[in-house]
Amino acid sequence: MALFGLFGKKKKETLDKGLEKTSQSVFSKLARAVAGKSKVDDDVLDDLEEILITSDVGVETTVKIIHRIEDRVARDKYVSTAELNDILRDEIAALLAENHSDDHDNWDLPSDHKPYVILVVGVNGVGKTTTIGKLAYQFKKAGKKVYLGAADTFRAAAVEQISIWGERVGVPVVKQQMGADPASVAFDTLQSAKANGADVVLIDTAGRLHNKVGLMNELKKIKDVMKKVLPQAPDEVLLVLDGSTGQNAFEQAKQFSQVTSVDSLAITKLDGTAKGGVVIGISDQLKVPVKYIGLGEGMEDLQLFNKREFVDSLFKHQ
Ligand SMILES: Nc1nc2c(ncn2[C@@H]2O[C@H](COP(=O)(O)OP(=O)(O)OP(=O)(O)O)[C@@H](O)[C@H]2O)c(=O)[nH]1
Ligand SMILES: [Mg+2]
């Protein structure tokens, strides 16, 4: 029990620290907006709307949040500016709780078949390979047998990078030489993983834009080839988004999911950016669930996304 408490504390600290910039940015703007005012009125709500939009929450989600707060102000007649932070926190949490995806609170995998195959996709430099390394670490820590596939054969450095992660975490990496067919690497990885009784397979891929037809076809080929080894594969297509790009991340998620099936999202680099509000917008607007968040470059800096914890942490620094 004590040990779980310790993990929980560490996790919370990483989340709090990672969201510090976003939080400070939002609440310093908010403090300025309510300075010298005692009551939440239309002017304060206008300012709040602007603050949320400039914090990358996105227009549609911002409008929903403002409507909720307007309703509340109308209902309660008088709402003091001192209460505004708490009201905002509660309304954002309530809004996110309305969306249909459930949060995951552990690293369990479906038990009816194995290996569970995760194909990791996204544009260049968003954090795909790093996220794979961190996921491998978490799954291994949870007692799973993990296999990695180096299907980004575009650059020699890519194969090397995932091999380093494999060594660091202590899990096997299936690879071929640079320039090899990524589908062939994926095939080999699934075969090895299956033959060795792996629980989970993570396949790295080269960065690609949703509008590059050749690269999107390559993705389709990777998926088709996987099915020859495991008919249900991939179990999860994980789209990685760089949270520090704010609204760009949002657009990428929309566009990618229009051209290929995406099952889950990882939003990385939330540490060191003030644009963390984008997680709120993405979680509210998109049908694809945010499953993981990246809060640093280290092995332990990936967490399962939990809506309530996220919102609480964001409001911790107010
Ligand atoms: N601060 C921070 N840096 C991150 C995070 N995730 C990834 N990075 C860094 O982002 C950079 C790019 O990460 P990669 O994992 O190589 O990205 P990629 O999507 O695999 O890139 P390509 O393979 O070139 O498309 C690296 O320097 C990572 O350390 C994160 O959550 N926080
Ligand atoms: Mg990579």
mmCIF file of N, CA and C and ligand atoms in Angstrom, residues 123-131 134 152 155 161 204-207 268-271 294-297 301, ligand 1:
data_model
loop_
_atom_site.group_PDB
_atom_site.id
_atom_site.type_symbol
_atom_site.label_atom_id
_atom_site.label_comp_id
_atom_site.label_asym_id
_atom_site.label_seq_id
_atom_site.Cartn_x
_atom_site.Cartn_y
_atom_site.Cartn_z
ATOM 1 N N VAL A 123 3.175 12.805 -37.236
ATOM 2 C CA VAL A 123 4.089 13.577 -38.081
ATOM 3 C C VAL A 123 5.493 13.576 -37.485
ATOM 4 N N ASN A 124 6.431 14.146 -38.209
ATOM 5 C CA ASN A 124 7.834 14.152 -37.789
ATOM 6 C C ASN A 124 8.050 14.844 -36.451
ATOM 7 N N GLY A 125 8.832 14.197 -35.623
ATOM 8 C CA GLY A 125 9.336 14.857 -34.427
ATOM 9 C C GLY A 125 8.356 15.074 -33.287
ATOM 10 N N VAL A 126 7.168 14.480 -33.369
ATOM 11 C CA VAL A 126 6.160 14.720 -32.318
ATOM 12 C C VAL A 126 6.450 13.953 -31.019
ATOM 13 N N GLY A 127 7.300 12.918 -31.128
ATOM 14 C CA GLY A 127 7.612 12.135 -29.925
ATOM 15 C C GLY A 127 7.189 10.682 -30.013
ATOM 16 N N LYS A 128 7.045 10.158 -31.222
ATOM 17 C CA LYS A 128 6.609 8.763 -31.390
ATOM 18 C C LYS A 128 7.577 7.779 -30.726
ATOM 19 N N THR A 129 8.841 7.884 -31.112
ATOM 20 C CA THR A 129 9.819 6.906 -30.625
ATOM 21 C C THR A 129 9.992 7.009 -29.109
ATOM 22 N N THR A 130 10.031 8.242 -28.622
ATOM 23 C CA THR A 130 10.162 8.455 -27.174
ATOM 24 C C THR A 130 8.953 7.880 -26.443
ATOM 25 N N THR A 131 7.773 8.096 -27.003
ATOM 26 C CA THR A 131 6.553 7.575 -26.377
ATOM 27 C C THR A 131 6.590 6.044 -26.348
ATOM 28 N N LYS A 134 8.826 4.999 -23.518
ATOM 29 C CA LYS A 134 8.154 5.195 -22.224
ATOM 30 C C LYS A 134 7.036 4.164 -22.014
ATOM 31 N N ASP A 152 10.480 2.296 -38.456
ATOM 32 C CA ASP A 152 10.955 3.536 -39.086
ATOM 33 C C ASP A 152 12.331 3.215 -39.636
ATOM 34 N N ARG A 155 15.571 6.520 -41.551
ATOM 35 C CA ARG A 155 16.890 7.041 -41.185
ATOM 36 C C ARG A 155 17.608 5.992 -40.345
ATOM 37 N N GLN A 161 17.938 4.862 -32.424
ATOM 38 C CA GLN A 161 17.221 5.503 -31.310
ATOM 39 C C GLN A 161 16.294 4.513 -30.591
ATOM 40 N N ASP A 204 7.176 1.186 -34.131
ATOM 41 C CA ASP A 204 7.545 2.568 -34.461
ATOM 42 C C ASP A 204 7.399 2.773 -35.968
ATOM 43 N N THR A 205 7.040 3.976 -36.370
ATOM 44 C CA THR A 205 6.971 4.263 -37.807
ATOM 45 C C THR A 205 7.615 5.619 -38.081
ATOM 46 N N ALA A 206 7.951 5.838 -39.326
ATOM 47 C CA ALA A 206 8.542 7.124 -39.717
ATOM 48 C C ALA A 206 7.479 8.218 -39.618
ATOM 49 N N GLY A 207 7.939 9.439 -39.386
ATOM 50 C CA GLY A 207 7.013 10.569 -39.360
ATOM 51 C C GLY A 207 6.355 10.734 -40.720
ATOM 52 N N THR A 268 2.097 14.799 -26.288
ATOM 53 C CA THR A 268 3.432 14.875 -25.674
ATOM 54 C C THR A 268 3.852 16.324 -25.404
ATOM 55 N N LYS A 269 4.988 16.434 -24.748
ATOM 56 C CA LYS A 269 5.692 17.723 -24.552
ATOM 57 C C LYS A 269 4.842 18.756 -23.829
ATOM 58 N N LEU A 270 3.995 18.275 -22.926
ATOM 59 C CA LEU A 270 3.154 19.208 -22.170
ATOM 60 C C LEU A 270 3.981 19.972 -21.152
ATOM 61 N N ASP A 271 5.117 19.389 -20.779
ATOM 62 C CA ASP A 271 6.043 20.125 -19.931
ATOM 63 C C ASP A 271 6.685 21.198 -20.813
ATOM 64 N N GLY A 294 2.472 13.020 -22.361
ATOM 65 C CA GLY A 294 3.927 13.060 -22.185
ATOM 66 C C GLY A 294 4.317 14.318 -21.435
ATOM 67 N N LEU A 295 5.094 14.126 -20.361
ATOM 68 C CA LEU A 295 5.410 15.245 -19.470
ATOM 69 C C LEU A 295 6.901 15.413 -19.264
ATOM 70 N N GLY A 296 7.699 14.952 -20.224
ATOM 71 C CA GLY A 296 9.145 15.083 -20.098
ATOM 72 C C GLY A 296 9.829 14.052 -20.967
ATOM 73 N N GLU A 297 11.164 14.112 -20.990
ATOM 74 C CA GLU A 297 11.912 13.227 -21.881
ATOM 75 C C GLU A 297 12.292 11.900 -21.228
ATOM 76 N N ASP A 301 8.212 9.617 -17.676
ATOM 77 C CA ASP A 301 7.416 10.830 -17.907
ATOM 78 C C ASP A 301 6.254 10.649 -18.873
HETATM 79 N N1 LIG B 1 10.049 17.792 -23.060
HETATM 80 C C1 LIG B 1 9.581 16.715 -23.705
HETATM 81 N N2 LIG B 1 10.226 16.274 -24.788
HETATM 82 C C2 LIG B 1 9.731 15.202 -25.428
HETATM 83 C C3 LIG B 1 8.555 14.532 -25.002
HETATM 84 N N3 LIG B 1 8.322 13.516 -25.863
HETATM 85 C C4 LIG B 1 9.322 13.547 -26.765
HETATM 86 N N4 LIG B 1 10.177 14.549 -26.529
HETATM 87 C C5 LIG B 1 11.374 14.963 -27.278
HETATM 88 O O1 LIG B 1 11.001 15.305 -28.600
HETATM 89 C C6 LIG B 1 12.050 14.991 -29.505
HETATM 90 C C7 LIG B 1 11.499 14.162 -30.649
HETATM 91 O O2 LIG B 1 11.085 12.914 -30.129
HETATM 92 P P1 LIG B 1 11.059 11.584 -30.978
HETATM 93 O O3 LIG B 1 10.537 10.532 -30.089
HETATM 94 O O4 LIG B 1 12.361 11.350 -31.642
HETATM 95 O O5 LIG B 1 9.973 11.967 -32.064
HETATM 96 P P2 LIG B 1 9.492 11.117 -33.316
HETATM 97 O O6 LIG B 1 8.055 11.421 -33.514
HETATM 98 O O7 LIG B 1 9.860 9.701 -33.136
HETATM 99 O O8 LIG B 1 10.358 11.788 -34.470
HETATM 100 P P3 LIG B 1 10.619 11.200 -35.972
HETATM 101 O O9 LIG B 1 10.922 9.758 -35.829
HETATM 102 O O10 LIG B 1 11.764 12.007 -36.470
HETATM 103 O O11 LIG B 1 9.367 11.484 -36.746
HETATM 104 C C8 LIG B 1 13.115 14.276 -28.691
HETATM 105 O O12 LIG B 1 14.131 15.187 -28.366
HETATM 106 C C9 LIG B 1 12.372 13.828 -27.444
HETATM 107 O O13 LIG B 1 13.203 13.718 -26.317
HETATM 108 C C10 LIG B 1 7.875 15.045 -23.848
HETATM 109 O O14 LIG B 1 6.821 14.560 -23.405
HETATM 110 N N5 LIG B 1 8.430 16.133 -23.250
#
